[in-house]
Structure formats: structure tokens, C-alpha cells
Short mmCIF file of C-alpha atoms and ligand atoms in Angstrom, two decimals:
data_model
loop_
_atom_site.label_atom_id
_atom_site.label_comp_id
_atom_site.label_asym_id
_atom_site.label_seq_id
_atom_site.Cartn_x
_atom_site.Cartn_y
_atom_site.Cartn_z
CA MET A 1455 27.82 -1.15 69.66
CA ALA A 1456 28.26 1.16 66.71
CA SER A 1457 27.68 -0.39 63.29
CA THR A 1458 31.21 0.46 62.08
CA GLU A 1459 32.69 -1.53 64.97
CA ILE A 1460 30.61 -4.58 64.08
CA ALA A 1461 31.81 -4.36 60.50
CA ARG A 1462 35.44 -4.14 61.60
CA GLN A 1463 35.13 -7.18 63.84
CA ALA A 1464 33.53 -9.26 61.09
CA GLY A 1465 36.17 -8.20 58.60
CA GLU A 1466 39.21 -8.81 60.74
CA GLY A 1467 38.65 -11.90 62.82
CA VAL A 1468 36.20 -14.27 61.21
CA ARG A 1469 36.21 -17.56 63.08
CA ALA A 1470 35.45 -20.89 61.44
CA VAL A 1471 32.88 -22.78 63.52
CA PRO A 1472 32.25 -26.50 62.88
CA LEU A 1473 28.63 -27.58 62.43
CA ALA A 1474 27.16 -30.49 64.32
CA GLY A 1475 24.75 -31.41 61.52
CA HIS A 1476 23.26 -30.39 58.19
CA VAL A 1477 21.95 -26.80 58.11
CA GLY A 1478 21.08 -26.39 54.43
CA PHE A 1479 23.00 -23.36 53.17
CA ASP A 1480 25.05 -25.64 50.94
CA SER A 1481 22.10 -25.35 48.58
CA MET A 1482 22.84 -21.68 47.98
CA PRO A 1483 24.43 -22.33 44.57
CA ASP A 1484 21.37 -24.36 43.55
CA GLN A 1485 19.11 -21.59 44.77
CA LEU A 1486 21.07 -19.11 42.70
CA VAL A 1487 20.95 -21.36 39.64
CA ASN A 1488 17.20 -21.82 39.99
CA LYS A 1489 16.64 -18.13 40.39
CA SER A 1490 18.79 -17.29 37.39
CA VAL A 1491 17.17 -19.96 35.22
CA ASN A 1492 13.71 -18.71 36.14
CA ARG A 1493 14.64 -15.15 35.40
CA GLY A 1494 16.38 -16.02 32.15
CA PHE A 1495 19.54 -14.46 30.76
CA CYS A 1496 20.28 -11.60 28.53
CA PHE A 1497 23.19 -11.21 26.15
CA ASN A 1498 23.89 -8.40 23.73
CA ILE A 1499 26.31 -8.67 20.81
CA LEU A 1500 27.49 -5.83 18.65
CA CYS A 1501 28.88 -6.72 15.21
CA VAL A 1502 31.19 -4.08 13.81
CA GLY A 1503 32.61 -4.49 10.32
CA GLU A 1504 32.36 -3.40 6.75
CA THR A 1505 29.25 -4.25 4.75
CA GLY A 1506 29.48 -7.68 3.15
CA LEU A 1507 32.06 -9.14 5.56
CA GLY A 1508 29.61 -11.81 6.67
CA LYS A 1509 28.30 -10.35 9.94
CA SER A 1510 24.70 -11.44 9.48
CA THR A 1511 25.75 -14.86 8.19
CA LEU A 1512 28.01 -15.44 11.19
CA MET A 1513 25.24 -14.52 13.65
CA ASP A 1514 22.89 -16.98 11.94
CA THR A 1515 25.59 -19.65 12.03
CA LEU A 1516 26.52 -18.94 15.66
CA PHE A 1517 22.99 -19.21 17.02
CA ASN A 1518 21.86 -21.86 14.57
CA THR A 1519 18.90 -19.90 13.34
CA LYS A 1520 17.88 -17.40 10.69
CA PHE A 1521 17.59 -13.90 12.08
CA GLU A 1522 15.56 -11.49 10.00
CA GLY A 1523 17.22 -8.78 7.97
CA GLU A 1524 17.93 -7.92 4.38
CA PRO A 1525 21.49 -7.50 3.07
CA THR A 1526 22.38 -3.82 3.03
CA GLN A 1527 23.74 -1.88 0.06
CA HIS A 1528 27.01 0.03 0.00
CA ASN A 1529 25.39 3.43 -0.60
CA GLN A 1530 24.58 4.45 2.97
CA PRO A 1531 25.29 8.14 3.72
CA GLY A 1532 26.47 7.31 7.25
CA VAL A 1533 26.84 4.56 9.83
CA THR A 1534 23.67 3.51 11.65
CA LEU A 1535 23.12 0.81 14.22
CA LYS A 1536 20.32 -1.65 13.87
CA SER A 1537 19.28 -3.60 16.90
CA ASN A 1538 17.09 -6.72 17.02
CA THR A 1539 16.13 -8.67 20.11
CA TYR A 1540 15.20 -12.33 20.05
CA GLU A 1541 14.02 -14.82 22.66
CA LEU A 1542 15.97 -18.09 22.35
CA GLN A 1543 15.62 -21.24 24.41
CA GLU A 1544 18.05 -24.11 24.85
CA SER A 1545 16.91 -26.92 27.21
CA ASN A 1546 15.13 -24.97 29.93
CA VAL A 1547 17.34 -21.89 29.71
CA ARG A 1548 15.89 -18.80 28.11
CA LEU A 1549 18.16 -16.25 26.52
CA LYS A 1550 17.12 -12.77 25.48
CA LEU A 1551 19.62 -12.10 22.72
CA THR A 1552 20.12 -8.69 21.17
CA VAL A 1553 22.14 -8.50 17.97
CA VAL A 1554 23.24 -5.03 16.97
CA ASN A 1555 24.62 -4.54 13.49
CA THR A 1556 26.55 -1.60 12.10
CA VAL A 1557 24.88 -0.66 8.83
CA GLY A 1558 26.98 1.23 6.30
CA PHE A 1559 30.25 0.90 8.22
CA GLY A 1560 33.18 1.61 5.89
CA ASP A 1561 30.92 2.61 2.99
CA GLN A 1562 31.60 6.35 3.04
CA ILE A 1563 34.44 8.13 1.25
CA ASN A 1564 35.20 10.08 4.40
CA LYS A 1565 35.36 7.48 7.17
CA GLU A 1566 36.60 9.85 9.84
CA ASP A 1567 33.38 9.85 11.86
CA SER A 1568 32.42 6.20 11.32
CA TYR A 1569 33.22 5.26 14.92
CA LYS A 1570 31.11 8.06 16.41
CA SER A 1571 27.68 6.50 16.02
CA ILE A 1572 28.99 3.24 17.52
CA VAL A 1573 30.43 5.03 20.56
CA GLU A 1574 27.20 7.00 20.91
CA PHE A 1575 25.13 3.83 20.78
CA ILE A 1576 27.19 2.12 23.49
CA ASP A 1577 27.04 5.22 25.70
CA THR A 1578 23.29 5.51 25.22
CA GLN A 1579 22.83 1.99 26.57
CA PHE A 1580 25.04 2.79 29.57
CA GLU A 1581 23.14 6.01 30.17
CA ALA A 1582 19.78 4.21 30.09
CA TYR A 1583 21.04 1.74 32.70
CA LEU A 1584 22.46 4.55 34.86
CA GLN A 1585 19.17 6.43 34.73
CA GLU A 1586 17.36 3.28 35.83
CA GLU A 1587 19.85 2.85 38.66
CA LEU A 1588 19.41 6.44 39.82
CA LYS A 1589 15.62 6.21 39.92
CA ILE A 1590 13.93 6.23 43.31
CA LYS A 1591 11.71 3.33 42.28
CA ARG A 1592 14.13 1.00 40.52
CA THR A 1593 13.02 -2.07 38.60
CA LEU A 1594 16.42 -3.45 37.68
CA HIS A 1595 15.30 -7.07 38.03
CA SER A 1596 12.82 -6.67 35.19
CA TYR A 1597 14.78 -4.01 33.32
CA HIS A 1598 15.82 -4.97 29.79
CA ASP A 1599 19.56 -4.44 29.97
CA THR A 1600 20.73 -3.34 26.54
CA ARG A 1601 24.39 -2.73 27.41
CA ILE A 1602 26.71 -4.38 24.90
CA HIS A 1603 28.44 -7.42 26.36
CA ALA A 1604 30.60 -8.38 23.40
CA CYS A 1605 31.72 -6.56 20.31
CA LEU A 1606 32.72 -8.83 17.47
CA TYR A 1607 35.06 -6.79 15.32
CA PHE A 1608 35.17 -8.17 11.76
CA ILE A 1609 38.52 -7.74 10.04
CA ALA A 1610 38.69 -8.09 6.27
CA PRO A 1611 40.84 -11.06 5.14
CA THR A 1612 43.33 -8.89 3.28
CA GLY A 1613 46.46 -10.67 4.55
CA HIS A 1614 48.15 -7.27 4.76
CA SER A 1615 47.53 -5.35 7.94
CA LEU A 1616 44.73 -3.62 9.81
CA LYS A 1617 43.10 -0.70 8.04
CA SER A 1618 43.32 2.65 9.81
CA LEU A 1619 39.52 2.60 10.11
CA ASP A 1620 39.81 -0.64 12.12
CA LEU A 1621 42.52 0.71 14.39
CA VAL A 1622 40.78 4.01 15.04
CA THR A 1623 37.43 2.35 15.72
CA MET A 1624 38.86 -0.33 18.02
CA LYS A 1625 40.87 2.30 19.91
CA LYS A 1626 37.73 4.37 20.49
CA LEU A 1627 35.75 1.34 21.65
CA ASP A 1628 38.24 -0.54 23.80
CA SER A 1629 37.40 1.26 27.06
CA LYS A 1630 33.67 0.86 26.49
CA VAL A 1631 33.15 -2.70 25.39
CA ASN A 1632 34.75 -6.16 25.29
CA ILE A 1633 36.29 -6.36 21.82
CA VAL A 1634 36.71 -9.79 20.28
CA PRO A 1635 38.52 -9.37 16.95
CA ILE A 1636 37.81 -11.92 14.22
CA VAL A 1637 39.16 -12.41 10.73
CA ALA A 1638 36.04 -12.63 8.61
CA LYS A 1639 35.64 -14.88 5.56
CA SER A 1640 38.88 -16.61 6.47
CA ASP A 1641 38.32 -19.14 3.66
CA ALA A 1642 39.53 -16.36 1.38
CA ILE A 1643 43.06 -16.50 2.75
CA SER A 1644 45.62 -19.31 2.64
CA LYS A 1645 46.75 -21.16 5.77
CA SER A 1646 50.28 -19.71 5.86
CA GLU A 1647 49.07 -16.20 5.02
CA LEU A 1648 46.46 -16.46 7.78
CA ALA A 1649 49.08 -17.38 10.39
CA LYS A 1650 51.19 -14.36 9.41
CA PHE A 1651 48.11 -12.13 9.24
CA LYS A 1652 47.09 -13.09 12.78
CA ILE A 1653 50.56 -12.24 14.10
CA LYS A 1654 50.56 -8.94 12.24
CA ILE A 1655 47.13 -7.99 13.59
CA THR A 1656 48.13 -8.83 17.17
CA SER A 1657 51.34 -6.82 16.96
CA GLU A 1658 49.53 -3.84 15.43
CA LEU A 1659 46.92 -3.93 18.17
CA VAL A 1660 49.64 -4.01 20.81
CA SER A 1661 51.72 -1.25 19.23
CA ASN A 1662 48.66 0.99 18.95
CA GLY A 1663 47.62 0.29 22.53
CA VAL A 1664 44.29 -1.30 21.63
CA GLN A 1665 42.97 -3.35 24.53
CA ILE A 1666 41.05 -6.35 23.30
CA TYR A 1667 39.07 -8.68 25.55
CA GLN A 1668 41.22 -11.25 27.33
CA PHE A 1669 39.52 -14.48 28.29
CA PRO A 1670 39.71 -14.77 32.10
CA THR A 1671 42.29 -17.05 33.63
CA ASP A 1672 41.28 -16.68 37.29
CA ASP A 1673 38.80 -19.56 37.21
CA GLU A 1674 40.83 -22.76 37.38
CA SER A 1675 38.34 -24.82 35.43
CA VAL A 1676 38.76 -22.68 32.33
CA ALA A 1677 42.13 -21.00 32.96
CA GLU A 1678 44.09 -23.31 30.68
CA ILE A 1679 41.83 -23.18 27.66
CA ASN A 1680 41.34 -19.44 28.06
CA SER A 1681 45.03 -18.64 28.28
CA THR A 1682 45.74 -20.86 25.23
CA MET A 1683 43.11 -18.92 23.30
CA ASN A 1684 44.49 -15.56 24.47
CA VAL A 1685 48.01 -16.45 23.46
CA SER A 1686 47.70 -18.58 20.34
CA HIS A 1687 44.35 -18.20 18.64
CA LEU A 1688 43.22 -14.60 18.75
CA PRO A 1689 41.99 -13.15 16.46
CA PHE A 1690 39.72 -16.02 15.52
CA ALA A 1691 39.55 -16.77 11.82
CA VAL A 1692 35.96 -17.61 11.03
CA VAL A 1693 33.79 -18.83 8.20
CA GLY A 1694 30.04 -18.45 8.24
CA SER A 1695 27.41 -20.40 6.41
CA THR A 1696 23.88 -21.57 6.98
CA GLU A 1697 24.04 -23.97 4.06
CA GLU A 1698 24.02 -27.63 5.07
CA VAL A 1699 26.12 -30.17 3.13
CA LYS A 1700 26.20 -33.93 3.56
CA ILE A 1701 29.67 -35.06 4.63
CA GLY A 1702 29.85 -38.81 5.21
CA ASN A 1703 26.52 -39.54 6.78
CA LYS A 1704 26.20 -36.22 8.59
CA MET A 1705 24.74 -32.89 7.55
CA VAL A 1706 27.16 -30.09 8.38
CA LYS A 1707 27.31 -26.35 7.82
CA ALA A 1708 29.72 -25.66 5.02
CA ARG A 1709 30.61 -23.54 2.04
CA GLN A 1710 31.08 -25.41 -1.20
CA TYR A 1711 33.55 -24.39 -3.86
CA PRO A 1712 34.50 -26.00 -7.19
CA TRP A 1713 37.71 -27.27 -5.57
CA GLY A 1714 36.28 -28.42 -2.25
CA THR A 1715 34.19 -27.78 0.83
CA VAL A 1716 34.91 -25.56 3.84
CA GLN A 1717 33.29 -26.96 6.92
CA VAL A 1718 32.34 -24.26 9.37
CA GLU A 1719 32.57 -26.49 12.43
CA ASN A 1720 35.76 -28.26 11.41
CA GLU A 1721 38.60 -26.91 13.56
CA ASN A 1722 41.11 -27.70 10.82
CA HIS A 1723 39.21 -25.41 8.47
CA CYS A 1724 38.53 -22.40 10.69
CA ASP A 1725 38.17 -21.14 14.29
CA PHE A 1726 34.38 -20.97 14.28
CA VAL A 1727 34.03 -23.61 17.01
CA LYS A 1728 36.64 -21.89 19.14
CA LEU A 1729 34.79 -18.62 18.82
CA ARG A 1730 31.48 -20.24 19.75
CA GLU A 1731 33.02 -22.05 22.72
CA MET A 1732 34.80 -18.98 24.01
CA LEU A 1733 32.01 -16.53 23.42
CA ILE A 1734 29.00 -18.54 24.45
CA ARG A 1735 29.79 -21.75 26.29
CA VAL A 1736 32.76 -20.70 28.44
CA ASN A 1737 32.86 -16.95 28.86
CA MET A 1738 29.39 -15.52 28.33
CA GLU A 1739 28.98 -14.80 32.02
CA ASP A 1740 32.44 -13.22 32.24
CA LEU A 1741 31.63 -10.98 29.29
CA ARG A 1742 28.47 -9.86 31.09
CA GLU A 1743 30.36 -9.33 34.32
CA GLN A 1744 33.21 -7.40 32.69
CA THR A 1745 30.65 -5.17 31.02
CA HIS A 1746 29.10 -4.35 34.37
CA THR A 1747 32.17 -4.15 36.58
CA ARG A 1748 34.65 -2.60 34.18
CA HIS A 1749 33.10 -0.76 31.27
CA TYR A 1750 29.84 0.36 32.87
CA GLU A 1751 31.67 1.24 36.09
CA LEU A 1752 34.03 3.50 34.15
CA TYR A 1753 31.13 5.17 32.35
CA ARG A 1754 29.24 5.60 35.63
CA ARG A 1755 32.26 7.05 37.42
CA CYS A 1756 33.01 9.58 34.69
CA LYS A 1757 29.37 10.53 34.39
CA LEU A 1758 28.86 11.03 38.13
CA GLU A 1759 32.09 13.01 38.40
CA GLU A 1760 30.94 15.12 35.48
CA MET A 1761 27.71 15.74 37.38
CA GLY A 1762 29.76 16.91 40.37
CA PHE A 1763 29.49 13.84 42.62
CA LYS A 1764 32.58 12.74 44.51
CA ASP A 1765 33.41 10.31 47.29
CA THR A 1766 35.87 12.54 49.16
CA ASP A 1767 36.30 16.28 49.68
CA PRO A 1768 39.59 18.11 48.89
CA ASP A 1769 40.94 17.01 52.33
CA SER A 1770 40.27 13.36 51.43
CA LYS A 1771 37.42 13.16 53.94
CA PRO A 1772 34.32 11.18 52.97
CA PHE A 1773 31.85 13.34 51.14
CA SER A 1774 28.25 12.20 51.35
CA LEU A 1775 25.68 12.34 48.59
CA GLN A 1776 23.73 14.86 50.66
CA GLU A 1777 26.78 17.14 50.92
CA THR A 1778 27.45 16.80 47.22
CA TYR A 1779 23.84 17.65 46.51
CA GLU A 1780 23.94 20.72 48.73
CA ALA A 1781 27.29 21.93 47.35
CA LYS A 1782 25.98 21.44 43.83
CA ARG A 1783 22.73 23.21 44.68
CA ASN A 1784 24.56 26.20 46.15
CA GLU A 1785 26.83 26.34 43.14
CA PHE A 1786 23.81 26.18 40.87
CA MET A 1787 21.94 28.88 42.79
CA GLY A 1788 25.03 31.10 42.67
CA GLU A 1789 25.31 30.63 38.95
CA LEU A 1790 21.61 31.28 38.54
CA GLN A 1791 21.86 34.54 40.46
CA LYS A 1792 24.89 35.58 38.43
CA LYS A 1793 23.05 34.82 35.22
CA GLU A 1794 19.98 36.70 36.45
CA GLU A 1795 22.11 39.76 37.28
CA GLU A 1796 23.82 39.55 33.87
CA MET A 1797 20.46 39.35 32.15
CA ARG A 1798 19.15 42.33 34.14
CA GLN A 1799 22.21 44.40 33.22
CA MET A 1800 21.84 43.41 29.61
CA PHE A 1801 18.16 44.36 29.68
CA VAL A 1802 18.89 47.81 31.17
CA GLN A 1803 21.64 48.35 28.60
CA ARG A 1804 19.29 47.36 25.78
CA VAL A 1805 16.56 49.68 27.06
CA LYS A 1806 19.06 52.56 27.20
CA GLU A 1807 20.25 51.87 23.70
CA LYS A 1808 16.67 51.70 22.43
CA GLU A 1809 15.79 54.94 24.20
CA ALA A 1810 18.76 56.71 22.61
CA GLU A 1811 17.77 55.33 19.22
CA LEU A 1812 14.19 56.55 19.67
CA LYS A 1813 15.36 60.02 20.77
CA GLU A 1814 17.56 60.27 17.73
CA ALA A 1815 14.68 59.25 15.50
CA GLU A 1816 12.38 61.81 17.19
CA LYS A 1817 14.95 64.55 16.65
CA GLU A 1818 15.27 63.63 13.00
CA LEU A 1819 11.48 63.73 12.64
CA HIS A 1820 11.30 67.18 14.23
CA GLU A 1821 13.98 68.46 11.89
CA LYS A 1822 12.17 67.01 8.93
CA PHE A 1823 8.89 68.58 10.08
CA ASP A 1824 10.53 72.01 10.44
CA ARG A 1825 12.08 71.72 6.99
CA LEU A 1826 8.75 70.78 5.45
CA LYS A 1827 6.96 73.55 7.32
CA LYS A 1828 9.38 76.15 5.98
CA LEU A 1829 9.07 74.75 2.50
CA HIS A 1830 5.29 74.93 2.78
CA GLN A 1831 5.39 78.54 3.96
CA ASP A 1832 7.68 79.56 1.09
CA GLU A 1833 5.39 77.84 -1.35
CA LYS A 1834 2.36 79.52 0.18
CA LYS A 1835 4.01 82.91 -0.07
CA LYS A 1836 4.89 82.37 -3.72
CA LEU A 1837 1.34 81.28 -4.48
CA GLU A 1838 -0.11 84.30 -2.74
CA GLU A 1839 2.17 86.57 -4.78
CA LYS A 1840 1.10 84.82 -7.95
CA LYS A 1841 -2.55 85.15 -6.94
CA LYS A 1842 -2.09 88.83 -6.34
CA SER A 1843 -0.50 89.36 -9.74
CA LEU A 1844 -3.29 87.37 -11.35
CA ASP A 1845 -5.91 89.42 -9.50
CA ASP A 1846 -4.20 92.56 -10.79
CA GLU A 1847 -4.26 91.16 -14.29
CA VAL A 1848 -7.95 90.27 -13.94
CA ASN A 1849 -8.74 93.77 -12.71
CA MET A 1850 -6.77 95.27 -15.54
CA PHE A 1851 -8.56 93.05 -17.95
CA LYS A 1852 -11.93 94.05 -16.51
CA GLN A 1853 -11.03 97.72 -16.89
CA LYS A 1854 -9.95 97.14 -20.45
CA LYS A 1855 -13.10 95.17 -21.11
CA THR A 1856 -15.29 97.95 -19.72
CA ALA A 1857 -13.39 100.51 -21.81
CA ALA A 1858 -13.72 98.29 -24.84
CA GLU A 1859 -17.42 97.81 -24.27
CA LEU A 1860 -17.81 101.51 -23.95
CA LEU A 1861 -15.96 102.11 -27.17
CA LEU A 1862 -17.95 99.37 -28.86
CA ASN A 1863 -21.18 101.02 -27.84
CA GLN A 1864 -19.95 104.33 -29.08
CA ALA A 1865 -18.81 102.70 -32.30
CA GLN A 1866 -22.18 101.00 -32.77
CA GLN A 1867 -23.94 104.22 -32.17
CA ALA A 1868 -21.66 105.88 -34.71
CA GLY A 1869 -22.46 103.11 -37.23
CA VAL A 1870 -26.24 103.66 -36.83
CA VAL A 1871 -25.93 107.38 -37.37
CA LEU A 1872 -23.82 106.63 -40.44
CA SER A 1873 -26.39 104.37 -42.03
CA THR A 1874 -29.53 106.35 -41.22
CA HIS A 1875 -28.11 109.66 -42.17
CA ARG A 1876 -26.01 108.54 -45.13
CA SER A 1877 -27.41 111.36 -47.11
CA SER A 1878 -26.44 113.94 -44.54
CA PHE A 1879 -23.05 112.30 -43.89
CA HIS A 1880 -21.10 115.21 -44.77
CA VAL A 1881 -23.22 117.40 -42.54
CA TRP A 1882 -22.56 114.95 -39.60
CA LEU A 1883 -18.89 114.94 -40.32
CA PHE A 1884 -18.63 118.58 -40.08
CA SER A 1885 -20.78 118.76 -36.98
CA HIS A 1886 -18.67 116.14 -35.13
CA GLY A 1887 -15.28 117.55 -35.80
CA GLY A 1888 -14.51 116.11 -39.24
CA PHE A 1889 -12.81 112.91 -40.49
CA ASP A 1890 -10.20 112.70 -37.68
CA ALA A 1891 -12.76 111.81 -35.03
CA LEU A 1892 -14.42 109.24 -37.26
CA TRP A 1893 -11.08 107.59 -38.02
CA LEU A 1894 -10.32 107.31 -34.28
CA HIS A 1895 -13.67 105.64 -33.64
CA LEU A 1896 -13.01 103.09 -36.34
CA ILE A 1897 -9.53 102.19 -35.01
CA ASN A 1898 -10.99 101.64 -31.50
CA LEU A 1899 -13.73 99.51 -32.99
CA LYS A 1900 -11.16 97.33 -34.76
CA ALA A 1901 -9.10 96.93 -31.54
CA ILE A 1902 -12.17 95.79 -29.62
CA THR A 1903 -13.17 93.26 -32.28
CA LYS A 1904 -9.61 91.79 -32.06
CA LEU A 1905 -9.81 91.59 -28.32
CA PHE A 1906 -12.80 89.29 -28.55
N1 LIG B 1035 33.62 -16.68 1.34
C1 LIG B 1035 32.83 -16.38 2.33
N2 LIG B 1035 31.69 -15.71 2.11
C2 LIG B 1035 30.87 -15.43 3.16
C3 LIG B 1035 31.20 -15.80 4.46
N3 LIG B 1035 30.23 -15.36 5.29
C4 LIG B 1035 29.30 -14.77 4.50
N4 LIG B 1035 29.68 -14.79 3.24
C5 LIG B 1035 29.00 -14.25 2.09
O1 LIG B 1035 29.22 -12.85 2.04
C6 LIG B 1035 28.08 -12.17 1.59
C7 LIG B 1035 27.66 -11.10 2.59
O2 LIG B 1035 27.33 -11.69 3.81
P1 LIG B 1035 26.46 -10.94 4.90
O3 LIG B 1035 26.32 -11.86 6.07
O4 LIG B 1035 25.20 -10.41 4.33
O5 LIG B 1035 27.42 -9.70 5.25
P2 LIG B 1035 27.13 -8.45 6.17
O6 LIG B 1035 26.83 -7.30 5.28
O7 LIG B 1035 28.40 -8.22 6.90
O8 LIG B 1035 26.01 -8.78 7.08
C8 LIG B 1035 27.00 -13.23 1.41
O9 LIG B 1035 26.97 -13.57 0.05
C9 LIG B 1035 27.50 -14.40 2.21
O10 LIG B 1035 27.09 -15.66 1.68
C10 LIG B 1035 32.42 -16.49 4.67
O11 LIG B 1035 32.78 -16.84 5.77
N5 LIG B 1035 33.18 -16.73 3.58
MG1 LIG B 1036 24.12 -7.84 7.31
#
């Protein structure tokens, strides 16, 4: 018989068969309890609220311990999330508790992006879980699940209305996490103002479409208390303190003022006990379940759809993972080829452009070379002409020099004759053509002496 037929039979006509004696499967719940207790539990709380609203104090009060951490200043440049994990034990039940605090929330002048780091943090935890789920070798039983199970949203006790930062942030978070709104430091607001404030907050949340966590009413044992809380007590008005004060003969957590004492666990003073009951004792498991089945499921669905996975094809026929994978692979290969072709085209285009650029540059160089060559030739020609004229001048000079030397010699000779034959000067004069010739010799002699 085909497996689908078996499934149909089991689903449609399940017969109740009486047992003749004890079989033992009535211990299943005990087995589950034992297994869970051995494994331990994990719970992750995110505290969102402005610095100084008492987030750290409330966590200490809630879990009756002192978690580490220094008070933060109001000068943070942005919102960061600080996560600390602790191992707690109550009776024989171990709880791995992670407290995540928003540091610097509401401290910036521009608060527009304050919600972003919170959304990112929540998504990162979902993504880590999804990646673990998608692994071939999964270790989900030992995996430290860091998904946020409850988000305590701290509202300032202004008595007015919600700040836009609160509304925007809660709106961005409501599809990702179970929001439990609380009025922080509720000892700072009077009883009648608090009642009005609670109504105002609820109506503002409704009118802005903010979905806060509703305590489940499907389990009969807790339906009544949960629906009362949903209708009449949300948002819880809390007071936190780790200081112990003696009231009667009991030590209780309280805040002392000059006019009196606020007892944290006194239901007439604040809703701290209600919060603790609802959050930890009654609905912790539902918060964990809602996180997995509602918020994580939504994240997973969107993420897988984004990745191209789908359950049915366009004709509403079942579409297997294998088919999705192959369709996605083909699509990817097609895109890859297209990109490759585009890159090739781009490369060819670039090479062509570069080639044209180089040709242009080569042409310019040739032109420059020709221009320089011509310039050089002109210069050479001019120099040659100059050289020629200089050579001519040198030759001329040499001729003149030779003539001058000749004249000088003649003049010297004439001088010697003059001195040796001074007595017969007149005789010489007559014999050499008279005073005119002598005068000429002397003028030439003078010109030569000037030349040198
Ligand atoms: N009046 C009042 N003060 C509180 C309350 N809870 C905490 N505080 C005080 O507020 C200050 C800041 O508290 P803290 O827990 O460090 O705030 P956080 O910055 O939100 O973590 C401390 O001085 C606390 O003692 C409260 O419920 N009422
Ligand atoms: Mg703090």
C-alpha cells in the first residue's frame, strides 16, 4: 500500500480500541518532563527602554539576583545591544537565561534609527537558528537558542501618552517578538493618573495597530487569569528594587521614601508580582512556543521565499526542494552567463577605446617629432650660415693680418734705415721718392699698431 494511502486512513478513521491491561504509555508526560528537566531550559529576555528607566534593576528584582553590569551614561552615539547569559537553578530545574539590554536607547538627538539595531539583533538570532536548521549535520538539541522570547518594553511614567519613539519601535518589533509593555518606575505616578495612563497607552497601541503579546487563553487551567490580565492589567506598572526593608517581621524588597515605603511585591503598590507570574510562572513556555511557531516561522518563510524556495509552482502543484534547487540553479547559471557576456562586451569596448586613445597619442607624438625635426633643421641651417660668415670674417682678418704684418716689417725696415743713416736722411728721401712715400709708411705703421 502506498504511504499516502496509509496516512489518509490514519487521518480519517481513527478507531478507539479499549486496552485489556496496563501498557505504560501513560507515562509519556513524565518521560517528557524528565527529558526536559535533564536538558534544562532556555529563556531570552530583551529589555527595551530609555537609559535610566530601571531595566537592570527590574531584571535583578525579577530573578532575585544581581546580574553584572555598570549603569550606562546618556552620551552614547547610537543604540547597541548588550547580551549576557546566566545559568540559574531553581529546585532541580536549570535555566539558561539571556538578558539583552538596549544601551543608549533614546539618548540621541535624532532617534529615527533607534529601532534599527534592535530589529537587526532579533533578525540575527533568527538567522543563526535558520542556518543551524539548514545544516546537513544539525545539532539543534545542544544548540544555544538565542532567539528572543519576550521583549519587555519600558514606558516612561509620564502620565501623558506614548512617545513617538515608543510607538515606532513597538510597531517595528511587533511581528518579530512577543512585546510585553510595562510602565517603568510606576511609583513616580499617582494611582488615578496611572489608571488613566494605562487606558491611554492601550488605546494608542490599538489605534496605531501595534500587536502586543496576548497571554494565551486556550489552556483552561490558565485561561481565566490570562484573559483577566489581557483585559484589565496590561501594561503592567512595575517598581524595581533590590533593597530589602523589614516590614513587620519579614524582609521585603522595597523602595523607601521620606513619606513611606513602596513594596515591590505588594500587589496594592504595583504590578510586579503579576508581571513575574505572567512572564515566568504561567506563560514562559507559551512565550517560547510563540517565538518558534509565530515569529520565527514568519522570518523563516520570508527568508526562504526571498531565497527562491516555494511549496507550490504557479499552477498550485507541489514544488519539491529539488525542483526549487534546479530552477534556482538554472536561473543562476543564466544570470552568470549573461553577466559573463556583458563583461566580455565591456572588455572589448574598453580595449577598443584604449586602442583609439593610443593611436591618437601616437599620432600626436609623430606630429611633435616632425615639428621638432623641422625646427632643428632650420636651426642647423642658420648656424651653418653663421659659421660661414664667421669663416669669411676669419679669412678676411687673416688677410688683413698678413697685410699688416707685411707693412709692419716694411715699416720696421724703414725705421732701421732712418736711424742708421740719419746723416744721409735727405739722400735716402730723395732716392726713395721723397716725403710722400715716407708719410704713407708711417700712416700704415700707425694703423697696424692700433689693430693690435
Ligand atoms: N523610583 C524608582 N526608581 C527606580 C526604579 N527602578 C530603578 N530605579 C532607579 O533608577 C536608576 C536607574 O536604574 P537602572 O536599573 O540602572 O536603569 P537602566 O539604565 O534602565 O538599566 C537607579 O538609580 C535605580 O535605583 C523604580 O521602579 N522606581
Ligand atoms: Mg542598565
